[in-house]
Coordinates of C-alpha atoms in Angstrom, one line a residue:
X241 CA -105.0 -126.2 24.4
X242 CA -102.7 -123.6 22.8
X243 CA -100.8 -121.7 25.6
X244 CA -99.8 -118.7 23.6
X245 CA -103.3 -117.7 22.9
X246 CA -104.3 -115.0 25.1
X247 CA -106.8 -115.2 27.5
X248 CA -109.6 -113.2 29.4
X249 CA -110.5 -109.9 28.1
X250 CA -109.1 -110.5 24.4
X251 CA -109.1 -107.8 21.3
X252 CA -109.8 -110.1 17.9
X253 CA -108.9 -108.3 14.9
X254 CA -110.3 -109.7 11.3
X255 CA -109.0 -109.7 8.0
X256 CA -110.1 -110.0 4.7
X257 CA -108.8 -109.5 1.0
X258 CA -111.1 -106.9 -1.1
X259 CA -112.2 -107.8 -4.6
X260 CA -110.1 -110.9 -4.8
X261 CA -111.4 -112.7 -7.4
X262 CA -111.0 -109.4 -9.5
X263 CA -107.6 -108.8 -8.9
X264 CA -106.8 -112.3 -9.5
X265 CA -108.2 -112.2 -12.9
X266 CA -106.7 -108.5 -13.5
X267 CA -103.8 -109.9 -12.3
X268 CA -103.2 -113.2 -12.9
X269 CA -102.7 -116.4 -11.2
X270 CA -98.6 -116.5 -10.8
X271 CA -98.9 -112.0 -9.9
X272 CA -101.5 -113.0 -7.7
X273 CA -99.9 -115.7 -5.9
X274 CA -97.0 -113.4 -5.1
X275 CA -98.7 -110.1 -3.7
X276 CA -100.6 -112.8 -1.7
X277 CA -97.7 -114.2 -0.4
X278 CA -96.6 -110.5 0.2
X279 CA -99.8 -109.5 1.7
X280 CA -99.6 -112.2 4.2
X281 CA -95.8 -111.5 4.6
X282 CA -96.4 -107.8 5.8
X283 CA -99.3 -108.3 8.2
X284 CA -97.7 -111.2 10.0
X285 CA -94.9 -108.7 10.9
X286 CA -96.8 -106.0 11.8
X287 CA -99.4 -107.9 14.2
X288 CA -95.9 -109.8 15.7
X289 CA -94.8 -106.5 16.5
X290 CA -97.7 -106.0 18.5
X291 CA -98.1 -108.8 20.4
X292 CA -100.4 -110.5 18.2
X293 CA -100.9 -114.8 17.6
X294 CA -102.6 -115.5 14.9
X295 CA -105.5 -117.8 15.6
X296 CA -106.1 -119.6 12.4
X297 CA -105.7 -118.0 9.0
X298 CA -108.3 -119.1 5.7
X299 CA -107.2 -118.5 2.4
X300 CA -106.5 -114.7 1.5
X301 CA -108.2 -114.1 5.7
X302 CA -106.4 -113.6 9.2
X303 CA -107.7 -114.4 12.8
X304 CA -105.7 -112.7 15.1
X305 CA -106.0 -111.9 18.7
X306 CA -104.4 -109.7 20.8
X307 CA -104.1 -109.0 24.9
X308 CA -105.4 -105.2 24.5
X309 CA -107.2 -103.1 22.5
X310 CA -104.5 -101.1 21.9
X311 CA -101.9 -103.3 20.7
X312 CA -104.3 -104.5 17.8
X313 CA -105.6 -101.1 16.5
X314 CA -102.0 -100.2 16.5
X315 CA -101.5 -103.4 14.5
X316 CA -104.2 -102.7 12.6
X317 CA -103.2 -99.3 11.1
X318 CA -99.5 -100.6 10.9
X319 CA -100.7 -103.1 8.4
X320 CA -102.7 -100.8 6.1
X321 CA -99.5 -98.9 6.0
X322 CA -97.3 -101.4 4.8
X323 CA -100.4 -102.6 2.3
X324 CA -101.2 -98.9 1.3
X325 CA -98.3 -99.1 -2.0
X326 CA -99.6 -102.7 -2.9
X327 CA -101.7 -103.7 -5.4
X328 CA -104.0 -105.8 -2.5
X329 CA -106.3 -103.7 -0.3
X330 CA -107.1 -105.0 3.1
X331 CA -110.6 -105.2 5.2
X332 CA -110.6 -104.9 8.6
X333 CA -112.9 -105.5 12.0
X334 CA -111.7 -105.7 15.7
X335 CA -113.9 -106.5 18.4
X336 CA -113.3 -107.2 22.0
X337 CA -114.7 -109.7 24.3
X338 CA -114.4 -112.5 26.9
X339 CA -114.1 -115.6 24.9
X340 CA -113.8 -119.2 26.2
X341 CA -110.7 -120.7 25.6
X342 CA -111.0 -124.6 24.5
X343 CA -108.3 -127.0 23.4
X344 CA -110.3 -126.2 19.5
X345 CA -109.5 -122.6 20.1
X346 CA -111.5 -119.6 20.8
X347 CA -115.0 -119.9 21.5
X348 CA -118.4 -117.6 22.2
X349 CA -120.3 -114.9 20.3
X350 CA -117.2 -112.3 20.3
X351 CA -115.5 -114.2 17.6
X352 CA -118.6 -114.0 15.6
X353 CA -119.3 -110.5 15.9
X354 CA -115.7 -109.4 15.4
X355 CA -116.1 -111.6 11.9
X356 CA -118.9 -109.8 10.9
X357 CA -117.8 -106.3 11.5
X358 CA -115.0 -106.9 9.5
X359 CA -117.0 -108.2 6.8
X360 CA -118.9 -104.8 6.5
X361 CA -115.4 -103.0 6.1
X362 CA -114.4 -101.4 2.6
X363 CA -110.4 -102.2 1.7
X364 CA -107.9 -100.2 3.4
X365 CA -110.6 -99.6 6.1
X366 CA -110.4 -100.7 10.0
X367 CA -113.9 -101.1 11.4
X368 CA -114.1 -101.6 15.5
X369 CA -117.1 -102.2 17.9
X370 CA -118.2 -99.8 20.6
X371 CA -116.6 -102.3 23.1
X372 CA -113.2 -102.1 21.2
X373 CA -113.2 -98.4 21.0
X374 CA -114.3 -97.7 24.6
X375 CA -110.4 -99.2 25.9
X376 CA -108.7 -97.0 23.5
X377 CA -107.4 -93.4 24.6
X378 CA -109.2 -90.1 24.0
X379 CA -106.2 -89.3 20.8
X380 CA -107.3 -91.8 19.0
X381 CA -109.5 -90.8 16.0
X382 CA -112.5 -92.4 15.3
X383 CA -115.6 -91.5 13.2
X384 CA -118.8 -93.2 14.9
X385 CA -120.2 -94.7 11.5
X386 CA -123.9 -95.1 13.7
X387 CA -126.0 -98.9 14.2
X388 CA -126.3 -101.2 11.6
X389 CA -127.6 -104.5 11.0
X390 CA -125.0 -107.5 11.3
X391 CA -125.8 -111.4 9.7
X392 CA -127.1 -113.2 12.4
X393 CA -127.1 -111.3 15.6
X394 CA -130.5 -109.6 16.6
X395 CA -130.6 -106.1 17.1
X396 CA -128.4 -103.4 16.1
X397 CA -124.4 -102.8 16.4
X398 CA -122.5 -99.5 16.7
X399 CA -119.8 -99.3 14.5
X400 CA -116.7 -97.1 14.4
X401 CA -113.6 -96.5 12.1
X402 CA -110.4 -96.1 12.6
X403 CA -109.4 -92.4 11.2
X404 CA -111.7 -90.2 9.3
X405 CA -110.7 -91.5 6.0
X406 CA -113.6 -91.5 3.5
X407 CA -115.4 -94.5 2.5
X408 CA -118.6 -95.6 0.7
X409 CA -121.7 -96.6 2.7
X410 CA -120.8 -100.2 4.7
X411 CA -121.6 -103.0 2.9
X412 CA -123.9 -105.6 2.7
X413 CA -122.9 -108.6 0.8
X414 CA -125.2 -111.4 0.3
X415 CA -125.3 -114.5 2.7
X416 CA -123.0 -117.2 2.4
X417 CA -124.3 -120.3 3.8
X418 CA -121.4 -123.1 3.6
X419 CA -120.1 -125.5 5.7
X420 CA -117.4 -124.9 8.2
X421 CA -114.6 -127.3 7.1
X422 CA -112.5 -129.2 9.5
X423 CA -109.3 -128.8 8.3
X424 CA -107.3 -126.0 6.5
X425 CA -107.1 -125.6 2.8
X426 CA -103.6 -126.4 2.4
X427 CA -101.2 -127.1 -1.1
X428 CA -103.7 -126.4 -3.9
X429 CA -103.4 -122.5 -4.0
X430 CA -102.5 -122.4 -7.3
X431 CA -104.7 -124.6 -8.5
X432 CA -107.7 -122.7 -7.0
X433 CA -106.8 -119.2 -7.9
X434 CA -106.8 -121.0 -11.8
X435 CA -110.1 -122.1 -11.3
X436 CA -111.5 -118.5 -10.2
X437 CA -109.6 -117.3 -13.3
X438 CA -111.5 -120.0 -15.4
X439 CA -115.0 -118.9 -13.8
X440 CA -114.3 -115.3 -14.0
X441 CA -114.0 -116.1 -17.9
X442 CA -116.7 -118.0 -19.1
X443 CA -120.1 -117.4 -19.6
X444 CA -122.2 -118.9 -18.3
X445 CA -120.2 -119.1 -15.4
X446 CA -120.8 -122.8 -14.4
X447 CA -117.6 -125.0 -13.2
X448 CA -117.8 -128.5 -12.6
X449 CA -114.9 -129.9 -10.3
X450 CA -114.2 -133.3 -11.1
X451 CA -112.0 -136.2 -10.0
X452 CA -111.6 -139.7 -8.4
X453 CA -113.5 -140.2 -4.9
X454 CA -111.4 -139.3 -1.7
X455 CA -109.5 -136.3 -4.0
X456 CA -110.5 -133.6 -2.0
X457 CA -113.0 -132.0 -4.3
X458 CA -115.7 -131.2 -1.8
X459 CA -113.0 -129.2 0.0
X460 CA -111.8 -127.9 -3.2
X461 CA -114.9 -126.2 -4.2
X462 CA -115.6 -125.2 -0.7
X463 CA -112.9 -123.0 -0.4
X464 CA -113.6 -121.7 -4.5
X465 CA -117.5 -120.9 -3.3
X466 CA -116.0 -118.6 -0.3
X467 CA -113.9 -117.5 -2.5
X468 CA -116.6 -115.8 -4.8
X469 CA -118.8 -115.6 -2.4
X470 CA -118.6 -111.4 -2.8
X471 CA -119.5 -111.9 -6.4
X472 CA -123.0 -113.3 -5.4
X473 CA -125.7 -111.0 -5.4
X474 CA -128.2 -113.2 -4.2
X475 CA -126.0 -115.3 -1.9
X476 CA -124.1 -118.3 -1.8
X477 CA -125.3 -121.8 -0.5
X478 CA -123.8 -125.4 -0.2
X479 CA -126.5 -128.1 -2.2
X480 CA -125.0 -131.6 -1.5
X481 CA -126.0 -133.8 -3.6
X482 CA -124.6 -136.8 -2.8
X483 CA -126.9 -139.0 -0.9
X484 CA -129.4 -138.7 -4.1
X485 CA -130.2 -142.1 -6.1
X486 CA -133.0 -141.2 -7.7
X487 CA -131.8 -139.9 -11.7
X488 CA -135.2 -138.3 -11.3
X489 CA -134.4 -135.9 -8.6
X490 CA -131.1 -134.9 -10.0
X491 CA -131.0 -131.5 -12.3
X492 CA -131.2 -132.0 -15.7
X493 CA -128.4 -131.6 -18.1
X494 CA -127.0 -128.2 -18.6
X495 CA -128.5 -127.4 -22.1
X496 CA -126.0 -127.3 -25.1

């Protein structure tokens, strides 16, 4: 069990890059690459300076928990700041809860809910729960943003934001039903941010990922699905198809 984590009542903030796959293509892998490296480079200081540990962190996405409310929305704001000249704009949720603490990390519905907020943020926008903004002081401004509907939680959820900053409508992006994988995608950036440039490209936009057994390509197109997963009106789902035999249950060829 990590001892650095903090532990009973716990503020998780949630980030997430907006409109990545565009700005990698209006970018450019090797540009993109190095305001991501930035990106990450500027938030890590500002939640240290809060008092923040980062719990796990996915791609272009932070987990980060802190000991109050406080010390996260001030790390939240911090961070937009230092994003606000950059060419990468930031989305943002904190929630606070009473999670259970296990040797795999945090565990209970707070984690979830946090993620989902933060999913419904615009860039350069900080969205908190009605538990979050109920431990921060009167000063603070916040715009109550009313209930809304959150992916997989019943009933409704008051949201706030952070400053009265205007913003469209929150959003609503389409489901994405992938695995959780067990390990962090680790040393194929690069190669990954080519293959969204490749599928941002072509039409139609159909990639095949191919390679010896045991290369990691499962993982590999894991990680590009969640990737584009924003691009996907309808939503976004994992079809394995290994354990088919059968050539007649496979989909036919692609036609020429």
């Amino acid at each position: 069990m990590r001892s650095d984590l903090p532990t009973g009542t716990v503020t998780f903030l949630f980030t997430d890059i907006e409109g990545s796959t565009r700005l990698l293509h209006a970018l450019g892998p090797e540009a993109y690459a190095e305001a991501l490296a930035e990106h990450r480079r500027a938030l890590r200081q500002a939640f240290a300076a809060h008092g923040g540990v980062e719990v796990d962190t996915q791609g272009d996405a932070f987990f980060v928990a802190f000991p109050t409310a406080g010390k996260a929305v001030n790390a939240a704001l911090d961070g937009q700041n230092a994003l606000a000249v950059g060419p990468i704009q930031v989305r943002m949720g904190l929630h606070t809860g009473t999670p259970t603490l296990t040797a795999e990390g945090y565990v209970g519905v707070d984690v979830h809910r946090g993620a989902r907020v933060g999913g419904l943020a615009h860039g350069g926008q900080v969205l908190i729960t009605e538990q979050t903004r109920s431990l921060l002081s009167a000063s603070m401004t916040v715009r109550d943003l009313g209930q809304h509907r959150v992916k997989d939680f019943d009933g409704l959820v008051r949201v706030f934001q952070l400053g009265d900053a205007q913003f469209p409508p929150l959003r609503t992006p389409g489901a994405a039903h992938l695995p959780t994988p067990a390990t962090t995608f680790l040393g194929r950036e690069r190669e990954l941010l080519g293959a969204v440039s490749v599928w941002y490209e072509r039409e139609p936009r159909v990639l095949t990922v191919v390679g010896p057994g045991g290369t990691g390509k499962t993982r590999f197109t894991l990680e590009l699905a969640r990737l584009l997963a924003e691009e996907a009106d309808g939503g976004t789902v994992f079809v394995p198809l290994a354990p088919l035999r059968d050539p007649a249950l496979l989909l036919p060829p692609w036609p020429s």
